[in-house]
Amino acid sequence: MSLRYEKHGNIAHFIIDSGPMNVLYPEFHKEFFHRLKEFEIDPEIKVGLFYGADGKCFSVGDDMKSMHKPPRTKQEELAAYLFLHQNEGEKPMRPGWEHDVCAHRRYKPIVSAIESYCLGIAFSFALYHSDIRVAAENVKFGLTGIKFGAGGSSGPKRLARHLPFTAAYWMALSGEFMDANEAYRLNLVNKVVPSDQLLATAEEMAGKIARHPAIAIRLEMEGLELGADLSKADAYHYGMNLYRMGWMANEAEGVTARFLKDPNK
């Protein structure tokens, strides 16, 4: 299986394990989507970790040697984009589940640990489905599709929201890699560490999040996700409603009272 999903305490691990370079296939996209949904509703899980299997890069992106789709007329190809999974059968095809993964709205945090290459659709997944990112010193981020005519992917990635405009334009138009130091300088990643400290650092960061009440984490995630697209006034009123919801939950569960009595807070 190209994706391993493991639960350790209140942390879920999404582990890419798909050959030496972690090439991604439609089966991976489908499995990842369903695991994201499972992760979201699991009451025992508070945070996720997303990384490549031991000794492997994060991922070089999609398999480009096979299109993973049957012969289609132009009209059938258009219909395949408009009606995802229509006539798909048991074996997933393109276009398909990668679109579901990117469109999935998630309100539990995920920390990614990114080793070596993080390219193409894997870079998309790291942007969409990790909120805190730890990179190894050898990391290379890239959108290389423009080199073989696959342009436009910077739009769905909302790359210009993750990077300054000039950096986003250069990355999208040049097809060149961005190294760890540049990614850290531009706030694409939170930390850069040696490879042998990568997973431990990400696990420590995930643990610091997981110690907080689940409802508070959920409300902060929604505030961060939706507040960024609201006006100042709307964000304030929306945020206050979230805050009141959290306060009501805290009082009902006695969370605040326990925190105030904790000598180690």
PDB file of N, CA and C in Angstrom, residues 39-112:
ATOM      1  N   PHE A  39      -9.576  10.632   9.702  1.00  0.00           N
ATOM      2  CA  PHE A  39      -8.813  11.451  10.650  1.00  0.00           C
ATOM      3  C   PHE A  39      -9.680  12.558  11.247  1.00  0.00           C
ATOM      4  N   GLU A  40     -10.466  13.185  10.396  1.00  0.00           N
ATOM      5  CA  GLU A  40     -11.255  14.341  10.824  1.00  0.00           C
ATOM      6  C   GLU A  40     -12.312  13.983  11.874  1.00  0.00           C
ATOM      7  N   ILE A  41     -12.882  12.797  11.792  1.00  0.00           N
ATOM      8  CA  ILE A  41     -13.993  12.463  12.687  1.00  0.00           C
ATOM      9  C   ILE A  41     -13.602  11.518  13.818  1.00  0.00           C
ATOM     10  N   ASP A  42     -12.336  11.155  13.910  1.00  0.00           N
ATOM     11  CA  ASP A  42     -11.882  10.248  14.965  1.00  0.00           C
ATOM     12  C   ASP A  42     -11.776  11.023  16.283  1.00  0.00           C
ATOM     13  N   PRO A  43     -12.582  10.709  17.286  1.00  0.00           N
ATOM     14  CA  PRO A  43     -12.581  11.490  18.525  1.00  0.00           C
ATOM     15  C   PRO A  43     -11.308  11.323  19.349  1.00  0.00           C
ATOM     16  N   GLU A  44     -10.527  10.288  19.058  1.00  0.00           N
ATOM     17  CA  GLU A  44      -9.301  10.052  19.812  1.00  0.00           C
ATOM     18  C   GLU A  44      -8.103  10.809  19.248  1.00  0.00           C
ATOM     19  N   ILE A  45      -8.233  11.355  18.053  1.00  0.00           N
ATOM     20  CA  ILE A  45      -7.098  11.970  17.358  1.00  0.00           C
ATOM     21  C   ILE A  45      -7.238  13.489  17.360  1.00  0.00           C
ATOM     22  N   LYS A  46      -6.136  14.167  17.724  1.00  0.00           N
ATOM     23  CA  LYS A  46      -6.144  15.625  17.760  1.00  0.00           C
ATOM     24  C   LYS A  46      -5.298  16.271  16.663  1.00  0.00           C
ATOM     25  N   VAL A  47      -4.261  15.581  16.213  1.00  0.00           N
ATOM     26  CA  VAL A  47      -3.324  16.187  15.266  1.00  0.00           C
ATOM     27  C   VAL A  47      -2.732  15.082  14.395  1.00  0.00           C
ATOM     28  N   GLY A  48      -2.250  15.455  13.208  1.00  0.00           N
ATOM     29  CA  GLY A  48      -1.648  14.489  12.301  1.00  0.00           C
ATOM     30  C   GLY A  48      -0.195  14.787  12.017  1.00  0.00           C
ATOM     31  N   LEU A  49       0.538  13.765  11.588  1.00  0.00           N
ATOM     32  CA  LEU A  49       1.904  13.883  11.080  1.00  0.00           C
ATOM     33  C   LEU A  49       1.925  13.337   9.659  1.00  0.00           C
ATOM     34  N   PHE A  50       2.607  14.024   8.752  1.00  0.00           N
ATOM     35  CA  PHE A  50       2.612  13.669   7.334  1.00  0.00           C
ATOM     36  C   PHE A  50       4.057  13.633   6.862  1.00  0.00           C
ATOM     37  N   TYR A  51       4.521  12.460   6.388  1.00  0.00           N
ATOM     38  CA  TYR A  51       5.940  12.347   6.027  1.00  0.00           C
ATOM     39  C   TYR A  51       6.179  11.112   5.158  1.00  0.00           C
ATOM     40  N   GLY A  52       7.358  11.047   4.575  1.00  0.00           N
ATOM     41  CA  GLY A  52       7.759   9.891   3.795  1.00  0.00           C
ATOM     42  C   GLY A  52       8.320   8.807   4.695  1.00  0.00           C
ATOM     43  N   ALA A  53       8.190   7.557   4.247  1.00  0.00           N
ATOM     44  CA  ALA A  53       8.693   6.425   5.028  1.00  0.00           C
ATOM     45  C   ALA A  53      10.187   6.563   5.267  1.00  0.00           C
ATOM     46  N   ASP A  54      10.667   5.894   6.292  1.00  0.00           N
ATOM     47  CA  ASP A  54      12.057   5.996   6.720  1.00  0.00           C
ATOM     48  C   ASP A  54      13.022   5.755   5.560  1.00  0.00           C
ATOM     49  N   GLY A  55      13.961   6.680   5.397  1.00  0.00           N
ATOM     50  CA  GLY A  55      14.969   6.539   4.359  1.00  0.00           C
ATOM     51  C   GLY A  55      14.540   7.015   2.988  1.00  0.00           C
ATOM     52  N   LYS A  56      13.317   7.536   2.852  1.00  0.00           N
ATOM     53  CA  LYS A  56      12.821   7.984   1.557  1.00  0.00           C
ATOM     54  C   LYS A  56      12.570   9.487   1.555  1.00  0.00           C
ATOM     55  N   CYS A  57      12.534  10.052   0.345  1.00  0.00           N
ATOM     56  CA  CYS A  57      12.140  11.445   0.220  1.00  0.00           C
ATOM     57  C   CYS A  57      10.653  11.590   0.541  1.00  0.00           C
ATOM     58  N   PHE A  58      10.195  12.828   0.673  1.00  0.00           N
ATOM     59  CA  PHE A  58       8.766  13.053   0.898  1.00  0.00           C
ATOM     60  C   PHE A  58       7.997  12.503  -0.297  1.00  0.00           C
ATOM     61  N   SER A  59       8.246  13.045  -1.490  1.00  0.00           N
ATOM     62  CA  SER A  59       7.662  12.485  -2.716  1.00  0.00           C
ATOM     63  C   SER A  59       8.102  13.330  -3.906  1.00  0.00           C
ATOM     64  N   VAL A  60       8.373  12.658  -5.023  1.00  0.00           N
ATOM     65  CA  VAL A  60       8.693  13.381  -6.260  1.00  0.00           C
ATOM     66  C   VAL A  60       7.429  13.731  -7.045  1.00  0.00           C
ATOM     67  N   GLY A  61       6.251  13.377  -6.510  1.00  0.00           N
ATOM     68  CA  GLY A  61       4.997  13.733  -7.165  1.00  0.00           C
ATOM     69  C   GLY A  61       4.396  12.583  -7.953  1.00  0.00           C
ATOM     70  N   ASP A  62       3.518  12.918  -8.876  1.00  0.00           N
ATOM     71  CA  ASP A  62       2.735  11.924  -9.615  1.00  0.00           C
ATOM     72  C   ASP A  62       3.579  11.105 -10.584  1.00  0.00           C
ATOM     73  N   ASP A  63       3.106   9.906 -10.846  1.00  0.00           N
ATOM     74  CA  ASP A  63       3.669   9.057 -11.894  1.00  0.00           C
ATOM     75  C   ASP A  63       3.326   9.671 -13.250  1.00  0.00           C
ATOM     76  N   MET A  64       4.349  10.060 -13.999  1.00  0.00           N
ATOM     77  CA  MET A  64       4.122  10.693 -15.299  1.00  0.00           C
ATOM     78  C   MET A  64       4.343   9.734 -16.462  1.00  0.00           C
ATOM     79  N   LYS A  65       4.727   8.488 -16.171  1.00  0.00           N
ATOM     80  CA  LYS A  65       4.971   7.522 -17.242  1.00  0.00           C
ATOM     81  C   LYS A  65       3.669   6.925 -17.766  1.00  0.00           C
ATOM     82  N   SER A  66       2.648   6.935 -16.934  1.00  0.00           N
ATOM     83  CA  SER A  66       1.346   6.415 -17.350  1.00  0.00           C
ATOM     84  C   SER A  66       0.276   7.432 -16.986  1.00  0.00           C
ATOM     85  N   MET A  67      -0.682   7.650 -17.891  1.00  0.00           N
ATOM     86  CA  MET A  67      -1.737   8.626 -17.637  1.00  0.00           C
ATOM     87  C   MET A  67      -2.845   8.051 -16.745  1.00  0.00           C
ATOM     88  N   HIS A  68      -2.843   6.732 -16.545  1.00  0.00           N
ATOM     89  CA  HIS A  68      -3.823   6.097 -15.658  1.00  0.00           C
ATOM     90  C   HIS A  68      -5.264   6.470 -16.032  1.00  0.00           C
ATOM     91  N   LYS A  69      -5.536   6.405 -17.325  1.00  0.00           N
ATOM     92  CA  LYS A  69      -6.906   6.653 -17.780  1.00  0.00           C
ATOM     93  C   LYS A  69      -7.109   5.934 -19.106  1.00  0.00           C
ATOM     94  N   PRO A  70      -8.351   5.566 -19.430  1.00  0.00           N
ATOM     95  CA  PRO A  70      -8.622   4.875 -20.700  1.00  0.00           C
ATOM     96  C   PRO A  70      -8.600   5.859 -21.869  1.00  0.00           C
ATOM     97  N   PRO A  71      -8.533   5.365 -23.085  1.00  0.00           N
ATOM     98  CA  PRO A  71      -8.654   6.262 -24.253  1.00  0.00           C
ATOM     99  C   PRO A  71      -9.997   6.991 -24.220  1.00  0.00           C
ATOM    100  N   ARG A  72      -9.971   8.294 -24.476  1.00  0.00           N
ATOM    101  CA  ARG A  72     -11.202   9.097 -24.425  1.00  0.00           C
ATOM    102  C   ARG A  72     -11.244  10.056 -25.600  1.00  0.00           C
ATOM    103  N   THR A  73     -12.446  10.344 -26.058  1.00  0.00           N
ATOM    104  CA  THR A  73     -12.629  11.446 -26.987  1.00  0.00           C
ATOM    105  C   THR A  73     -12.489  12.750 -26.203  1.00  0.00           C
ATOM    106  N   LYS A  74     -12.407  13.869 -26.907  1.00  0.00           N
ATOM    107  CA  LYS A  74     -12.296  15.156 -26.225  1.00  0.00           C
ATOM    108  C   LYS A  74     -13.528  15.433 -25.361  1.00  0.00           C
ATOM    109  N   GLN A  75     -14.688  15.034 -25.856  1.00  0.00           N
ATOM    110  CA  GLN A  75     -15.910  15.237 -25.080  1.00  0.00           C
ATOM    111  C   GLN A  75     -15.884  14.370 -23.821  1.00  0.00           C
ATOM    112  N   GLU A  76     -15.425  13.141 -23.947  1.00  0.00           N
ATOM    113  CA  GLU A  76     -15.335  12.249 -22.790  1.00  0.00           C
ATOM    114  C   GLU A  76     -14.310  12.763 -21.774  1.00  0.00           C
ATOM    115  N   GLU A  77     -13.230  13.354 -22.281  1.00  0.00           N
ATOM    116  CA  GLU A  77     -12.219  13.918 -21.381  1.00  0.00           C
ATOM    117  C   GLU A  77     -12.797  15.094 -20.598  1.00  0.00           C
ATOM    118  N   LEU A  78     -13.569  15.943 -21.263  1.00  0.00           N
ATOM    119  CA  LEU A  78     -14.225  17.053 -20.581  1.00  0.00           C
ATOM    120  C   LEU A  78     -15.198  16.535 -19.529  1.00  0.00           C
ATOM    121  N   ALA A  79     -15.984  15.519 -19.886  1.00  0.00           N
ATOM    122  CA  ALA A  79     -16.930  14.944 -18.937  1.00  0.00           C
ATOM    123  C   ALA A  79     -16.216  14.345 -17.737  1.00  0.00           C
ATOM    124  N   ALA A  80     -15.030  13.777 -17.954  1.00  0.00           N
ATOM    125  CA  ALA A  80     -14.273  13.187 -16.847  1.00  0.00           C
ATOM    126  C   ALA A  80     -13.869  14.246 -15.833  1.00  0.00           C
ATOM    127  N   TYR A  81     -13.585  15.463 -16.297  1.00  0.00           N
ATOM    128  CA  TYR A  81     -13.246  16.558 -15.376  1.00  0.00           C
ATOM    129  C   TYR A  81     -14.491  17.115 -14.684  1.00  0.00           C
ATOM    130  N   LEU A  82     -15.590  17.156 -15.418  1.00  0.00           N
ATOM    131  CA  LEU A  82     -16.808  17.742 -14.851  1.00  0.00           C
ATOM    132  C   LEU A  82     -17.525  16.792 -13.898  1.00  0.00           C
ATOM    133  N   PHE A  83     -17.397  15.491 -14.129  1.00  0.00           N
ATOM    134  CA  PHE A  83     -18.087  14.488 -13.314  1.00  0.00           C
ATOM    135  C   PHE A  83     -17.065  13.474 -12.800  1.00  0.00           C
ATOM    136  N   LEU A  84     -16.318  13.886 -11.800  1.00  0.00           N
ATOM    137  CA  LEU A  84     -15.256  13.034 -11.280  1.00  0.00           C
ATOM    138  C   LEU A  84     -15.811  11.686 -10.820  1.00  0.00           C
ATOM    139  N   HIS A  85     -15.073  10.631 -11.122  1.00  0.00           N
ATOM    140  CA  HIS A  85     -15.373   9.254 -10.704  1.00  0.00           C
ATOM    141  C   HIS A  85     -16.529   8.627 -11.485  1.00  0.00           C
ATOM    142  N   GLN A  86     -17.060   9.340 -12.471  1.00  0.00           N
ATOM    143  CA  GLN A  86     -18.118   8.757 -13.282  1.00  0.00           C
ATOM    144  C   GLN A  86     -17.568   7.560 -14.061  1.00  0.00           C
ATOM    145  N   ASN A  87     -18.234   6.421 -13.952  1.00  0.00           N
ATOM    146  CA  ASN A  87     -17.813   5.196 -14.643  1.00  0.00           C
ATOM    147  C   ASN A  87     -16.399   4.754 -14.255  1.00  0.00           C
ATOM    148  N   GLU A  88     -16.019   5.055 -13.042  1.00  0.00           N
ATOM    149  CA  GLU A  88     -14.640   4.772 -12.639  1.00  0.00           C
ATOM    150  C   GLU A  88     -14.394   3.296 -12.359  1.00  0.00           C
ATOM    151  N   GLY A  89     -15.315   2.630 -11.691  1.00  0.00           N
ATOM    152  CA  GLY A  89     -15.085   1.243 -11.316  1.00  0.00           C
ATOM    153  C   GLY A  89     -14.173   1.137 -10.104  1.00  0.00           C
ATOM    154  N   GLU A  90     -13.604  -0.041  -9.905  1.00  0.00           N
ATOM    155  CA  GLU A  90     -12.777  -0.285  -8.724  1.00  0.00           C
ATOM    156  C   GLU A  90     -11.428   0.415  -8.805  1.00  0.00           C
ATOM    157  N   LYS A  91     -10.875   0.522  -9.992  1.00  0.00           N
ATOM    158  CA  LYS A  91      -9.534   1.102 -10.152  1.00  0.00           C
ATOM    159  C   LYS A  91      -9.648   2.602 -10.388  1.00  0.00           C
ATOM    160  N   PRO A  92      -9.071   3.423  -9.504  1.00  0.00           N
ATOM    161  CA  PRO A  92      -9.167   4.879  -9.692  1.00  0.00           C
ATOM    162  C   PRO A  92      -8.404   5.343 -10.923  1.00  0.00           C
ATOM    163  N   MET A  93      -8.888   6.428 -11.509  1.00  0.00           N
ATOM    164  CA  MET A  93      -8.303   6.948 -12.743  1.00  0.00           C
ATOM    165  C   MET A  93      -8.022   8.434 -12.580  1.00  0.00           C
ATOM    166  N   ARG A  94      -7.411   9.011 -13.609  1.00  0.00           N
ATOM    167  CA  ARG A  94      -7.247  10.452 -13.704  1.00  0.00           C
ATOM    168  C   ARG A  94      -8.249  11.007 -14.724  1.00  0.00           C
ATOM    169  N   PRO A  95      -8.728  12.233 -14.509  1.00  0.00           N
ATOM    170  CA  PRO A  95      -8.615  12.990 -13.255  1.00  0.00           C
ATOM    171  C   PRO A  95      -9.465  12.331 -12.182  1.00  0.00           C
ATOM    172  N   GLY A  96      -9.153  12.606 -10.944  1.00  0.00           N
ATOM    173  CA  GLY A  96      -9.894  11.906  -9.909  1.00  0.00           C
ATOM    174  C   GLY A  96      -9.628  12.380  -8.515  1.00  0.00           C
ATOM    175  N   TRP A  97      -9.136  11.468  -7.697  1.00  0.00           N
ATOM    176  CA  TRP A  97      -9.121  11.695  -6.260  1.00  0.00           C
ATOM    177  C   TRP A  97      -8.150  12.778  -5.813  1.00  0.00           C
ATOM    178  N   GLU A  98      -7.178  13.125  -6.645  1.00  0.00           N
ATOM    179  CA  GLU A  98      -6.291  14.235  -6.273  1.00  0.00           C
ATOM    180  C   GLU A  98      -7.074  15.532  -6.123  1.00  0.00           C
ATOM    181  N   HIS A  99      -8.149  15.665  -6.911  1.00  0.00           N
ATOM    182  CA  HIS A  99      -8.997  16.858  -6.794  1.00  0.00           C
ATOM    183  C   HIS A  99      -9.784  16.829  -5.482  1.00  0.00           C
ATOM    184  N   ASP A 100     -10.248  15.668  -5.089  1.00  0.00           N
ATOM    185  CA  ASP A 100     -10.964  15.542  -3.815  1.00  0.00           C
ATOM    186  C   ASP A 100     -10.039  15.871  -2.637  1.00  0.00           C
ATOM    187  N   VAL A 101      -8.785  15.413  -2.733  1.00  0.00           N
ATOM    188  CA  VAL A 101      -7.816  15.694  -1.663  1.00  0.00           C
ATOM    189  C   VAL A 101      -7.616  17.192  -1.524  1.00  0.00           C
ATOM    190  N   CYS A 102      -7.402  17.874  -2.634  1.00  0.00           N
ATOM    191  CA  CYS A 102      -7.129  19.312  -2.570  1.00  0.00           C
ATOM    192  C   CYS A 102      -8.355  20.122  -2.156  1.00  0.00           C
ATOM    193  N   ALA A 103      -9.547  19.634  -2.496  1.00  0.00           N
ATOM    194  CA  ALA A 103     -10.772  20.369  -2.154  1.00  0.00           C
ATOM    195  C   ALA A 103     -11.258  20.083  -0.733  1.00  0.00           C
ATOM    196  N   HIS A 104     -10.688  19.070  -0.093  1.00  0.00           N
ATOM    197  CA  HIS A 104     -11.165  18.672   1.234  1.00  0.00           C
ATOM    198  C   HIS A 104     -10.850  19.753   2.263  1.00  0.00           C
ATOM    199  N   ARG A 105     -11.867  20.205   2.968  1.00  0.00           N
ATOM    200  CA  ARG A 105     -11.690  21.202   4.037  1.00  0.00           C
ATOM    201  C   ARG A 105     -11.448  20.479   5.346  1.00  0.00           C
ATOM    202  N   ARG A 106     -10.358  20.812   5.973  1.00  0.00           N
ATOM    203  CA  ARG A 106      -9.891  20.078   7.146  1.00  0.00           C
ATOM    204  C   ARG A 106      -9.755  21.036   8.327  1.00  0.00           C
ATOM    205  N   TYR A 107     -10.239  20.576   9.511  1.00  0.00           N
ATOM    206  CA  TYR A 107     -10.173  21.420  10.701  1.00  0.00           C
ATOM    207  C   TYR A 107      -9.400  20.770  11.840  1.00  0.00           C
ATOM    208  N   LYS A 108      -8.579  19.779  11.519  1.00  0.00           N
ATOM    209  CA  LYS A 108      -7.598  19.279  12.478  1.00  0.00           C
ATOM    210  C   LYS A 108      -6.216  19.577  11.915  1.00  0.00           C
ATOM    211  N   PRO A 109      -5.277  19.980  12.766  1.00  0.00           N
ATOM    212  CA  PRO A 109      -3.953  20.370  12.258  1.00  0.00           C
ATOM    213  C   PRO A 109      -3.100  19.165  11.879  1.00  0.00           C
ATOM    214  N   ILE A 110      -2.232  19.378  10.902  1.00  0.00           N
ATOM    215  CA  ILE A 110      -1.267  18.373  10.481  1.00  0.00           C
ATOM    216  C   ILE A 110       0.117  19.027  10.413  1.00  0.00           C
ATOM    217  N   VAL A 111       1.091  18.331  10.962  1.00  0.00           N
ATOM    218  CA  VAL A 111       2.495  18.749  10.899  1.00  0.00           C
ATOM    219  C   VAL A 111       3.195  17.858   9.878  1.00  0.00           C
ATOM    220  N   SER A 112       3.899  18.452   8.925  1.00  0.00           N
ATOM    221  CA  SER A 112       4.625  17.641   7.949  1.00  0.00           C
ATOM    222  C   SER A 112       6.121  17.644   8.260  1.00  0.00           C
TER     223      SER A 112
END
